[in-house]
Amino acid sequence: MIVTDSAVGWEAPPALVSADPELADLLGAEAVRRSETLQLLAGENVTSPAVLAALAGPLVDKYAEGYPGRRHHTGCALADAAELLAVERAERLFAAEHANVQPRSATSAMLAVYAALLRPGDVVLAMSLEHGGHLSCGSRANFSGRWFDFVGYGVGEQSGLVDLDQVRELAKVHRPKAIVAGGISYPRELDWAGFREIADEVDAYLIASAAQITGLVAAGVAASPVPYADVTVAATHKLLRGPRGGLLLTGRELADRIDRAVFPFSQGGAAMNEVAGKAVALAQAGTPEFGAYVRRAVAGARSLAGALGAAGARPLTGGTDTHLVTADVSPLGLTGLEAERRCAAAGLMLGKCAIPYDPAPAAETSGIRLGTGAVAAQGMAEEGFAELGELLVAALTGVDAASAGSRVREVARALATG
Ligand SMILES: *Cc1c(COP(=O)(O)O)cnc(C)c1O
């Protein structure tokens, strides 16, 4: 039997059990939890076993401040070689002139981009948080909202789509120093060329916030922002199945500024084991198997959006071009919070989500958001997604919810053990 899920059959190594039995037990229970439920949280995935092996390898101990060939520490020749592999693979995979693989997360990658291009107080035009922009696009609880002056564009109330005419109008009125294109729950492709045109009209930088869609771009399933954006912010976890981390892609012109904004401006020594894990993930993302998995994820998301729509929920934008589905569940008489609870009780792990123009309080919301990356990586295909759609509807409506729950557990076990 091929074990495809890193969590399944996971047993705490003896060194951990003897040093910290309490934590070993906790991790063992988490492995069981993951193998008995289906992971549909939009940003989650099943990290590839090869990546996990690299993460646990000897580079975990290496201090390597700086960049290959320009380190502040001795003994870095092999760390340099590993980082160069990651950088070259990223540049090839995304056809970018320059890649920086050191950001610890997509949020710290955003911090570095702002640091490279902006000064405190500058105006930035980005997708508003209420309509799916990330915290790093102007939340007052985040450095972005504290240090920059954010103006938000939204999506149409009926269409759910970004309206470039609105973006252009706001850009002309507010003259932003940078425009950020992209969000955490937008299920459609963005018109990168259209954003570029607007950025050029007002002489602004264009930043692609592409963490959610990095894997789609790698697989050629979604159009790449790289030729259009001054800097593209990508994530190596999520659809890419690599280590939790950020990745910056840019042209030669901004390369040096971006590198200095990561180290030494906003980070110290990179986690070289994560850099090694990124190298592995970036190699795997270039394979035909990766492309097939991403296409399964998108087809699966379309199928789930269809099932939700047929059951009376309202998939936003009417469907999806990605692995993401966002749906208004209020037509089913549910809040997002209640929908999340019902799904979790049936072993379907997805998240409540505020929808654009949401009348419900933020703690409850009217929507749910799900992603198909993890189950597609575990091999779920057409028939599996059709059944998952039925199970999802049963969990939401409460009709046959108990039997749906036991079926979810069977499906999860079968998927996890390949
Ligand atoms: C996931 C995501 C982030 C945050 O990623 P972290 O690695 O958790 O910081 C930022 N922006 C977008 C668009 C994302 O999808």
Short mmCIF file of C-alpha atoms and ligand atoms in Angstrom, two decimals:
data_model
loop_
_atom_site.label_atom_id
_atom_site.label_comp_id
_atom_site.label_asym_id
_atom_site.label_seq_id
_atom_site.Cartn_x
_atom_site.Cartn_y
_atom_site.Cartn_z
CA MET A 1 0.00 0.00 0.00
CA ILE A 2 1.35 3.43 -0.92
CA VAL A 3 0.90 5.90 1.87
CA THR A 4 0.17 9.23 0.21
CA ASP A 5 -0.68 11.20 3.31
CA SER A 6 2.15 12.21 5.54
CA ALA A 7 -0.16 12.12 8.56
CA VAL A 8 -1.42 8.59 8.11
CA GLY A 9 0.37 5.92 10.04
CA TRP A 10 2.53 8.63 11.55
CA GLU A 11 4.19 7.41 14.68
CA ALA A 12 6.21 9.58 16.97
CA PRO A 13 9.90 8.67 16.65
CA PRO A 14 11.38 7.08 19.82
CA ALA A 15 13.53 10.17 20.48
CA LEU A 16 10.38 12.30 20.76
CA VAL A 17 8.40 9.74 22.76
CA SER A 18 11.11 9.47 25.39
CA ALA A 19 11.92 13.20 25.54
CA ASP A 20 8.34 14.48 25.47
CA PRO A 21 5.63 11.82 25.66
CA GLU A 22 2.97 14.50 26.16
CA LEU A 23 3.71 16.21 22.87
CA ALA A 24 4.27 12.87 21.11
CA ASP A 25 0.74 11.80 22.13
CA LEU A 26 -0.70 15.06 20.96
CA LEU A 27 0.96 14.77 17.53
CA GLY A 28 -0.17 11.17 17.22
CA ALA A 29 -3.75 12.25 17.90
CA GLU A 30 -3.47 15.04 15.30
CA ALA A 31 -2.29 12.47 12.73
CA VAL A 32 -5.34 10.34 13.50
CA ARG A 33 -7.64 13.39 13.31
CA ARG A 34 -6.28 14.31 9.90
CA SER A 35 -6.64 10.78 8.57
CA GLU A 36 -10.27 10.48 9.67
CA THR A 37 -11.49 13.78 8.26
CA LEU A 38 -11.32 15.46 4.84
CA GLN A 39 -9.20 18.59 4.70
CA LEU A 40 -11.06 21.25 2.73
CA LEU A 41 -9.62 24.40 4.32
CA ALA A 42 -8.64 26.52 1.34
CA GLY A 43 -4.99 27.07 2.25
CA GLU A 44 -4.25 23.57 3.53
CA ASN A 45 -2.73 20.66 1.69
CA VAL A 46 -0.91 17.41 2.26
CA THR A 47 2.80 18.14 2.21
CA SER A 48 4.67 15.79 -0.07
CA PRO A 49 6.71 13.15 1.82
CA ALA A 50 9.87 14.16 -0.10
CA VAL A 51 9.45 17.73 1.12
CA LEU A 52 9.01 16.53 4.71
CA ALA A 53 12.23 14.54 4.42
CA ALA A 54 14.13 17.64 3.28
CA LEU A 55 12.59 19.70 6.09
CA ALA A 56 13.88 17.25 8.68
CA GLY A 57 17.34 17.10 7.07
CA PRO A 58 20.65 18.54 8.29
CA LEU A 59 20.10 22.06 6.92
CA VAL A 60 17.72 22.60 9.85
CA ASP A 61 20.85 23.47 11.84
CA LYS A 62 22.62 25.71 9.34
CA TYR A 63 22.99 29.43 9.86
CA ALA A 64 23.31 31.12 6.50
CA GLU A 65 22.53 34.82 6.68
CA GLY A 66 22.78 36.51 3.32
CA TYR A 67 22.61 34.96 -0.13
CA PRO A 68 24.59 32.27 -2.01
CA GLY A 69 28.16 33.44 -2.43
CA ARG A 70 27.61 36.36 -0.01
CA ARG A 71 27.05 34.78 3.40
CA HIS A 72 27.85 36.10 6.83
CA HIS A 73 28.60 32.61 8.10
CA THR A 74 31.20 30.02 7.28
CA GLY A 75 30.50 26.50 6.04
CA CYS A 76 27.76 27.56 3.63
CA ALA A 77 28.90 25.94 0.37
CA LEU A 78 26.27 23.20 0.49
CA ALA A 79 23.57 25.51 1.82
CA ASP A 80 24.42 27.81 -1.10
CA ALA A 81 24.02 24.94 -3.55
CA ALA A 82 20.63 24.02 -2.05
CA GLU A 83 19.39 27.61 -2.20
CA LEU A 84 20.61 28.00 -5.79
CA LEU A 85 18.67 24.86 -6.73
CA ALA A 86 15.52 26.35 -5.22
CA VAL A 87 16.09 29.74 -6.87
CA GLU A 88 16.85 28.29 -10.31
CA ARG A 89 13.89 25.94 -10.15
CA ALA A 90 11.56 28.79 -9.15
CA GLU A 91 12.89 31.02 -11.93
CA ARG A 92 12.42 28.26 -14.50
CA LEU A 93 8.99 27.12 -13.26
CA PHE A 94 7.55 30.64 -13.24
CA ALA A 95 9.66 32.09 -16.08
CA ALA A 96 10.89 34.81 -13.73
CA GLU A 97 14.16 36.70 -14.03
CA HIS A 98 14.69 36.59 -10.29
CA ALA A 99 13.38 34.56 -7.35
CA ASN A 100 13.87 34.99 -3.62
CA VAL A 101 13.07 31.79 -1.70
CA GLN A 102 13.79 33.04 1.82
CA PRO A 103 10.51 34.59 3.11
CA ARG A 104 9.16 32.58 6.03
CA SER A 105 5.54 33.16 5.01
CA ALA A 106 3.53 34.92 2.33
CA THR A 107 2.81 37.67 4.85
CA SER A 108 6.51 38.28 5.51
CA ALA A 109 7.03 38.24 1.75
CA MET A 110 4.40 41.01 1.46
CA LEU A 111 6.20 42.96 4.19
CA ALA A 112 9.43 42.71 2.19
CA VAL A 113 7.74 43.88 -1.01
CA TYR A 114 6.21 46.91 0.68
CA ALA A 115 9.57 47.66 2.30
CA ALA A 116 11.30 47.47 -1.08
CA LEU A 117 8.83 49.66 -2.98
CA LEU A 118 7.09 51.99 -0.53
CA ARG A 119 7.61 54.43 2.29
CA PRO A 120 5.37 54.67 5.36
CA GLY A 121 2.30 56.74 4.55
CA ASP A 122 2.19 55.81 0.85
CA VAL A 123 -1.19 55.07 -0.70
CA VAL A 124 -1.82 51.48 -1.79
CA LEU A 125 -4.84 50.29 -3.77
CA ALA A 126 -5.77 46.69 -2.94
CA MET A 127 -8.74 44.35 -2.78
CA SER A 128 -10.71 45.39 0.30
CA LEU A 129 -10.61 42.98 3.22
CA GLU A 130 -14.41 42.64 3.22
CA HIS A 131 -14.25 41.45 -0.39
CA GLY A 132 -11.44 38.93 0.02
CA GLY A 133 -8.21 40.87 0.42
CA HIS A 134 -5.62 39.36 2.78
CA LEU A 135 -4.72 40.96 6.15
CA SER A 136 -1.53 42.20 4.51
CA CYS A 137 -3.72 44.40 2.30
CA GLY A 138 -4.53 47.02 4.89
CA SER A 139 -5.88 45.39 8.05
CA ARG A 140 -5.46 47.72 11.02
CA ALA A 141 -4.36 44.69 13.01
CA ASN A 142 -1.49 44.15 10.57
CA PHE A 143 1.63 46.23 9.79
CA SER A 144 0.14 47.03 6.38
CA GLY A 145 -2.84 48.97 7.73
CA ARG A 146 -0.70 50.67 10.36
CA TRP A 147 2.05 51.89 8.04
CA PHE A 148 0.33 52.54 4.73
CA ASP A 149 -2.78 54.29 3.56
CA PHE A 150 -4.93 51.61 1.93
CA VAL A 151 -7.77 52.21 -0.48
CA GLY A 152 -9.93 49.16 -1.26
CA TYR A 153 -11.50 48.02 -4.51
CA GLY A 154 -14.31 45.49 -4.34
CA VAL A 155 -16.32 43.05 -6.38
CA GLY A 156 -19.73 43.59 -7.96
CA GLU A 157 -22.67 42.80 -5.71
CA GLN A 158 -24.41 40.65 -8.32
CA SER A 159 -21.47 39.34 -10.35
CA GLY A 160 -18.99 38.86 -7.52
CA LEU A 161 -16.33 39.87 -10.05
CA VAL A 162 -13.57 42.47 -9.85
CA ASP A 163 -14.54 45.46 -11.96
CA LEU A 164 -11.48 46.98 -13.62
CA ASP A 165 -13.39 50.19 -14.35
CA GLN A 166 -13.79 50.68 -10.60
CA VAL A 167 -10.10 49.88 -10.04
CA ARG A 168 -9.14 52.45 -12.71
CA GLU A 169 -11.42 55.09 -11.25
CA LEU A 170 -10.03 54.61 -7.73
CA ALA A 171 -6.48 54.62 -9.10
CA LYS A 172 -7.08 57.94 -10.87
CA VAL A 173 -8.61 59.54 -7.79
CA HIS A 174 -6.15 58.25 -5.18
CA ARG A 175 -2.92 57.98 -7.26
CA PRO A 176 -1.55 54.95 -5.35
CA LYS A 177 2.16 54.18 -5.25
CA ALA A 178 1.28 50.49 -5.65
CA ILE A 179 -1.70 48.42 -6.73
CA VAL A 180 -2.13 44.94 -5.24
CA ALA A 181 -4.02 42.45 -7.40
CA GLY A 182 -5.29 39.25 -5.85
CA GLY A 183 -6.95 37.92 -2.72
CA ILE A 184 -7.50 34.94 -0.50
CA SER A 185 -10.91 33.80 -1.66
CA TYR A 186 -11.42 35.06 -5.19
CA PRO A 187 -12.41 32.00 -7.24
CA ARG A 188 -11.84 33.49 -10.69
CA GLU A 189 -8.81 34.42 -12.76
CA LEU A 190 -7.75 38.04 -12.68
CA ASP A 191 -7.02 40.11 -15.76
CA TRP A 192 -3.33 40.71 -15.06
CA ALA A 193 -2.84 42.67 -18.29
CA GLY A 194 -5.75 44.91 -17.35
CA PHE A 195 -4.24 45.60 -13.92
CA ARG A 196 -0.87 46.34 -15.58
CA GLU A 197 -2.48 48.87 -17.86
CA ILE A 198 -4.07 50.70 -14.94
CA ALA A 199 -0.82 50.64 -12.94
CA ASP A 200 0.98 52.16 -15.92
CA GLU A 201 -1.69 54.84 -16.35
CA VAL A 202 -1.09 56.12 -12.79
CA ASP A 203 2.60 55.21 -12.62
CA ALA A 204 2.12 52.70 -9.78
CA TYR A 205 3.90 49.46 -9.03
CA LEU A 206 1.82 46.34 -9.63
CA ILE A 207 2.11 43.68 -6.90
CA ALA A 208 0.47 40.31 -7.56
CA SER A 209 -0.81 38.76 -4.35
CA ALA A 210 -0.75 35.23 -5.73
CA ALA A 211 -0.20 32.98 -2.70
CA GLN A 212 -3.51 31.22 -3.14
CA ILE A 213 -3.00 30.46 -6.84
CA THR A 214 0.74 29.70 -6.94
CA GLY A 215 0.12 26.03 -7.76
CA LEU A 216 -2.36 26.87 -10.51
CA VAL A 217 0.20 29.14 -12.14
CA ALA A 218 2.96 26.53 -11.74
CA ALA A 219 0.79 23.96 -13.50
CA GLY A 220 -0.15 26.38 -16.29
CA VAL A 221 -3.81 26.08 -15.29
CA ALA A 222 -4.15 29.81 -14.52
CA ALA A 223 -2.56 32.72 -16.35
CA SER A 224 0.68 33.85 -14.76
CA PRO A 225 0.96 37.31 -13.21
CA VAL A 226 4.76 37.15 -13.50
CA PRO A 227 5.03 38.83 -16.93
CA TYR A 228 2.80 41.70 -15.76
CA ALA A 229 3.53 42.35 -12.08
CA ASP A 230 6.60 44.17 -10.82
CA VAL A 231 6.66 41.64 -8.01
CA THR A 232 4.66 38.44 -7.56
CA VAL A 233 4.12 37.16 -4.02
CA ALA A 234 3.73 33.39 -4.02
CA ALA A 235 3.37 30.70 -1.35
CA THR A 236 5.13 27.35 -1.31
CA HIS A 237 2.57 25.63 0.93
CA LYS A 238 -1.07 25.70 -0.22
CA LEU A 239 -1.45 24.19 -3.71
CA LEU A 240 2.32 23.82 -4.22
CA ARG A 241 2.54 21.17 -1.43
CA GLY A 242 5.87 22.45 -0.21
CA PRO A 243 7.00 23.85 3.13
CA ARG A 244 5.00 26.64 4.73
CA GLY A 245 6.64 29.71 3.26
CA GLY A 246 6.77 32.60 0.83
CA LEU A 247 8.42 33.08 -2.53
CA LEU A 248 9.06 36.35 -4.38
CA LEU A 249 9.34 36.60 -8.15
CA THR A 250 10.53 39.74 -9.87
CA GLY A 251 12.56 41.16 -12.74
CA ARG A 252 16.26 41.93 -12.81
CA GLU A 253 15.67 45.60 -12.15
CA LEU A 254 14.09 45.18 -8.71
CA ALA A 255 15.98 42.00 -7.76
CA ASP A 256 18.51 43.66 -5.51
CA ARG A 257 15.96 45.83 -3.70
CA ILE A 258 13.73 42.83 -3.10
CA ASP A 259 16.62 40.74 -1.79
CA ARG A 260 17.71 43.48 0.63
CA ALA A 261 14.13 43.95 1.82
CA VAL A 262 13.98 40.25 2.78
CA PHE A 263 17.45 40.08 4.35
CA PRO A 264 18.60 42.08 6.24
CA PHE A 265 15.59 44.42 6.38
CA SER A 266 12.81 42.09 7.53
CA GLN A 267 14.42 38.74 8.32
CA GLY A 268 17.59 37.31 9.78
CA GLY A 269 19.01 33.96 8.73
CA ALA A 270 16.73 32.00 6.42
CA ALA A 271 15.41 28.61 7.52
CA MET A 272 17.68 26.62 5.25
CA ASN A 273 15.73 23.39 5.77
CA GLU A 274 12.66 25.21 4.45
CA VAL A 275 14.71 26.47 1.53
CA ALA A 276 15.72 22.85 0.84
CA GLY A 277 12.07 21.77 1.10
CA LYS A 278 11.11 24.52 -1.34
CA ALA A 279 13.70 23.20 -3.81
CA VAL A 280 12.04 19.77 -3.68
CA ALA A 281 8.51 21.17 -4.04
CA LEU A 282 9.53 23.38 -6.97
CA ALA A 283 11.03 20.36 -8.76
CA GLN A 284 7.90 18.30 -8.14
CA ALA A 285 5.68 21.14 -9.36
CA GLY A 286 7.26 20.82 -12.80
CA THR A 287 6.12 17.22 -13.30
CA PRO A 288 3.13 15.99 -15.34
CA GLU A 289 1.76 14.35 -12.17
CA PHE A 290 1.59 17.77 -10.50
CA GLY A 291 -0.30 19.21 -13.46
CA ALA A 292 -2.76 16.32 -13.35
CA TYR A 293 -3.34 16.86 -9.62
CA VAL A 294 -3.99 20.58 -10.07
CA ARG A 295 -6.44 19.93 -12.93
CA ARG A 296 -8.24 17.39 -10.69
CA ALA A 297 -8.44 20.02 -7.97
CA VAL A 298 -10.04 22.57 -10.31
CA ALA A 299 -12.47 20.06 -11.82
CA GLY A 300 -13.35 18.95 -8.29
CA ALA A 301 -14.00 22.51 -7.16
CA ARG A 302 -16.32 23.04 -10.15
CA SER A 303 -18.18 19.88 -9.26
CA LEU A 304 -18.58 20.95 -5.60
CA ALA A 305 -19.74 24.43 -6.63
CA GLY A 306 -22.33 22.76 -8.86
CA ALA A 307 -23.52 20.52 -6.02
CA LEU A 308 -23.82 23.47 -3.63
CA GLY A 309 -25.74 25.46 -6.23
CA ALA A 310 -28.10 22.58 -6.99
CA ALA A 311 -28.83 22.26 -3.25
CA GLY A 312 -29.85 25.91 -3.01
CA ALA A 313 -26.68 27.59 -1.77
CA ARG A 314 -25.26 30.41 -3.89
CA PRO A 315 -21.72 29.84 -5.19
CA LEU A 316 -20.15 33.29 -5.56
CA THR A 317 -19.39 34.32 -9.14
CA GLY A 318 -21.57 31.33 -10.13
CA GLY A 319 -18.70 28.86 -10.03
CA THR A 320 -14.91 28.75 -10.07
CA ASP A 321 -11.78 28.73 -12.25
CA THR A 322 -9.63 27.59 -9.36
CA HIS A 323 -9.45 25.10 -6.47
CA LEU A 324 -11.57 27.50 -4.38
CA VAL A 325 -15.30 27.61 -3.85
CA THR A 326 -16.96 30.40 -1.89
CA ALA A 327 -20.68 30.09 -1.33
CA ASP A 328 -23.45 32.02 0.37
CA VAL A 329 -25.23 29.50 2.59
CA SER A 330 -27.93 31.88 3.83
CA PRO A 331 -30.45 30.55 1.26
CA LEU A 332 -30.16 27.24 3.17
CA GLY A 333 -31.17 29.06 6.36
CA LEU A 334 -27.61 28.78 7.74
CA THR A 335 -24.93 31.17 8.90
CA GLY A 336 -21.37 30.44 7.85
CA LEU A 337 -20.59 29.54 11.45
CA GLU A 338 -23.40 26.99 11.68
CA ALA A 339 -22.43 25.56 8.28
CA GLU A 340 -18.83 25.20 9.44
CA ARG A 341 -20.01 23.43 12.62
CA ARG A 342 -22.26 21.03 10.74
CA CYS A 343 -19.55 20.17 8.23
CA ALA A 344 -16.94 19.66 10.97
CA ALA A 345 -19.34 17.33 12.81
CA ALA A 346 -19.44 15.24 9.62
CA GLY A 347 -15.64 15.29 9.25
CA LEU A 348 -15.58 17.91 6.49
CA MET A 349 -13.07 20.55 7.56
CA LEU A 350 -13.84 23.83 5.83
CA GLY A 351 -14.19 27.42 6.96
CA LYS A 352 -16.87 29.99 7.46
CA CYS A 353 -16.18 33.04 5.35
CA ALA A 354 -17.52 36.57 5.15
CA ILE A 355 -18.90 37.17 1.69
CA PRO A 356 -18.86 40.53 -0.08
CA TYR A 357 -21.70 42.77 1.19
CA ASP A 358 -22.25 40.27 4.03
CA PRO A 359 -25.12 41.44 6.27
CA ALA A 360 -24.21 38.92 9.03
CA PRO A 361 -21.84 39.78 11.89
CA ALA A 362 -18.18 38.95 11.22
CA ALA A 363 -18.16 36.23 13.88
CA GLU A 364 -20.99 34.40 12.09
CA THR A 365 -20.82 35.36 8.39
CA SER A 366 -23.12 34.17 5.61
CA GLY A 367 -20.62 32.09 3.69
CA ILE A 368 -18.30 29.13 3.54
CA ARG A 369 -15.05 28.76 1.66
CA LEU A 370 -13.41 25.50 0.71
CA GLY A 371 -10.44 24.35 -1.31
CA THR A 372 -9.85 21.04 -3.06
CA GLY A 373 -6.03 20.96 -2.99
CA ALA A 374 -5.56 18.43 -0.19
CA VAL A 375 -8.13 15.88 -1.34
CA ALA A 376 -6.97 16.18 -4.96
CA ALA A 377 -3.38 15.62 -3.80
CA GLN A 378 -4.60 12.47 -2.05
CA GLY A 379 -5.95 11.29 -5.40
CA MET A 380 -9.62 12.26 -5.28
CA ALA A 381 -10.99 12.36 -8.83
CA GLU A 382 -14.28 12.84 -10.65
CA GLU A 383 -16.43 10.18 -8.97
CA GLY A 384 -14.96 10.95 -5.59
CA PHE A 385 -15.82 14.63 -5.97
CA ALA A 386 -19.35 13.76 -7.07
CA GLU A 387 -19.82 11.76 -3.87
CA LEU A 388 -18.14 14.47 -1.81
CA GLY A 389 -20.69 16.95 -3.19
CA GLU A 390 -23.50 14.72 -1.90
CA LEU A 391 -21.85 14.32 1.49
CA LEU A 392 -21.31 18.07 1.75
CA VAL A 393 -24.96 18.79 1.00
CA ALA A 394 -26.08 16.12 3.49
CA ALA A 395 -23.87 17.65 6.19
CA LEU A 396 -25.16 21.16 5.47
CA THR A 397 -28.85 20.34 5.23
CA GLY A 398 -28.83 17.77 8.03
CA VAL A 399 -30.62 15.23 5.84
CA ASP A 400 -28.82 11.89 6.43
CA ALA A 401 -26.04 13.81 8.16
CA ALA A 402 -25.11 10.93 10.49
CA SER A 403 -24.60 8.41 7.71
CA ALA A 404 -22.74 11.09 5.72
CA GLY A 405 -20.39 11.45 8.68
CA SER A 406 -19.52 7.77 8.80
CA ARG A 407 -19.07 7.69 5.01
CA VAL A 408 -16.72 10.69 5.21
CA ARG A 409 -14.58 8.77 7.68
CA GLU A 410 -14.38 5.77 5.30
CA VAL A 411 -13.52 7.98 2.34
CA ALA A 412 -10.88 9.83 4.37
CA ARG A 413 -9.20 6.60 5.50
CA ALA A 414 -9.22 5.18 1.97
CA LEU A 415 -7.77 8.35 0.46
CA ALA A 416 -5.14 8.71 3.14
CA THR A 417 -3.80 5.20 2.68
CA GLY A 418 -3.81 5.44 -1.12
C1 LIG B 1 -2.45 32.52 2.25
C2 LIG B 1 -2.28 33.90 1.79
C3 LIG B 1 -1.49 34.79 2.51
C4 LIG B 1 -0.84 34.45 3.82
O1 LIG B 1 0.09 33.43 3.77
P1 LIG B 1 0.94 33.10 5.08
O2 LIG B 1 2.03 32.24 4.56
O3 LIG B 1 0.01 32.42 6.01
O4 LIG B 1 1.44 34.37 5.64
C5 LIG B 1 -1.36 36.07 2.02
N1 LIG B 1 -1.96 36.46 0.88
C6 LIG B 1 -2.73 35.62 0.16
C7 LIG B 1 -3.35 36.10 -1.10
C8 LIG B 1 -2.92 34.31 0.59
O5 LIG B 1 -3.68 33.49 -0.12
#
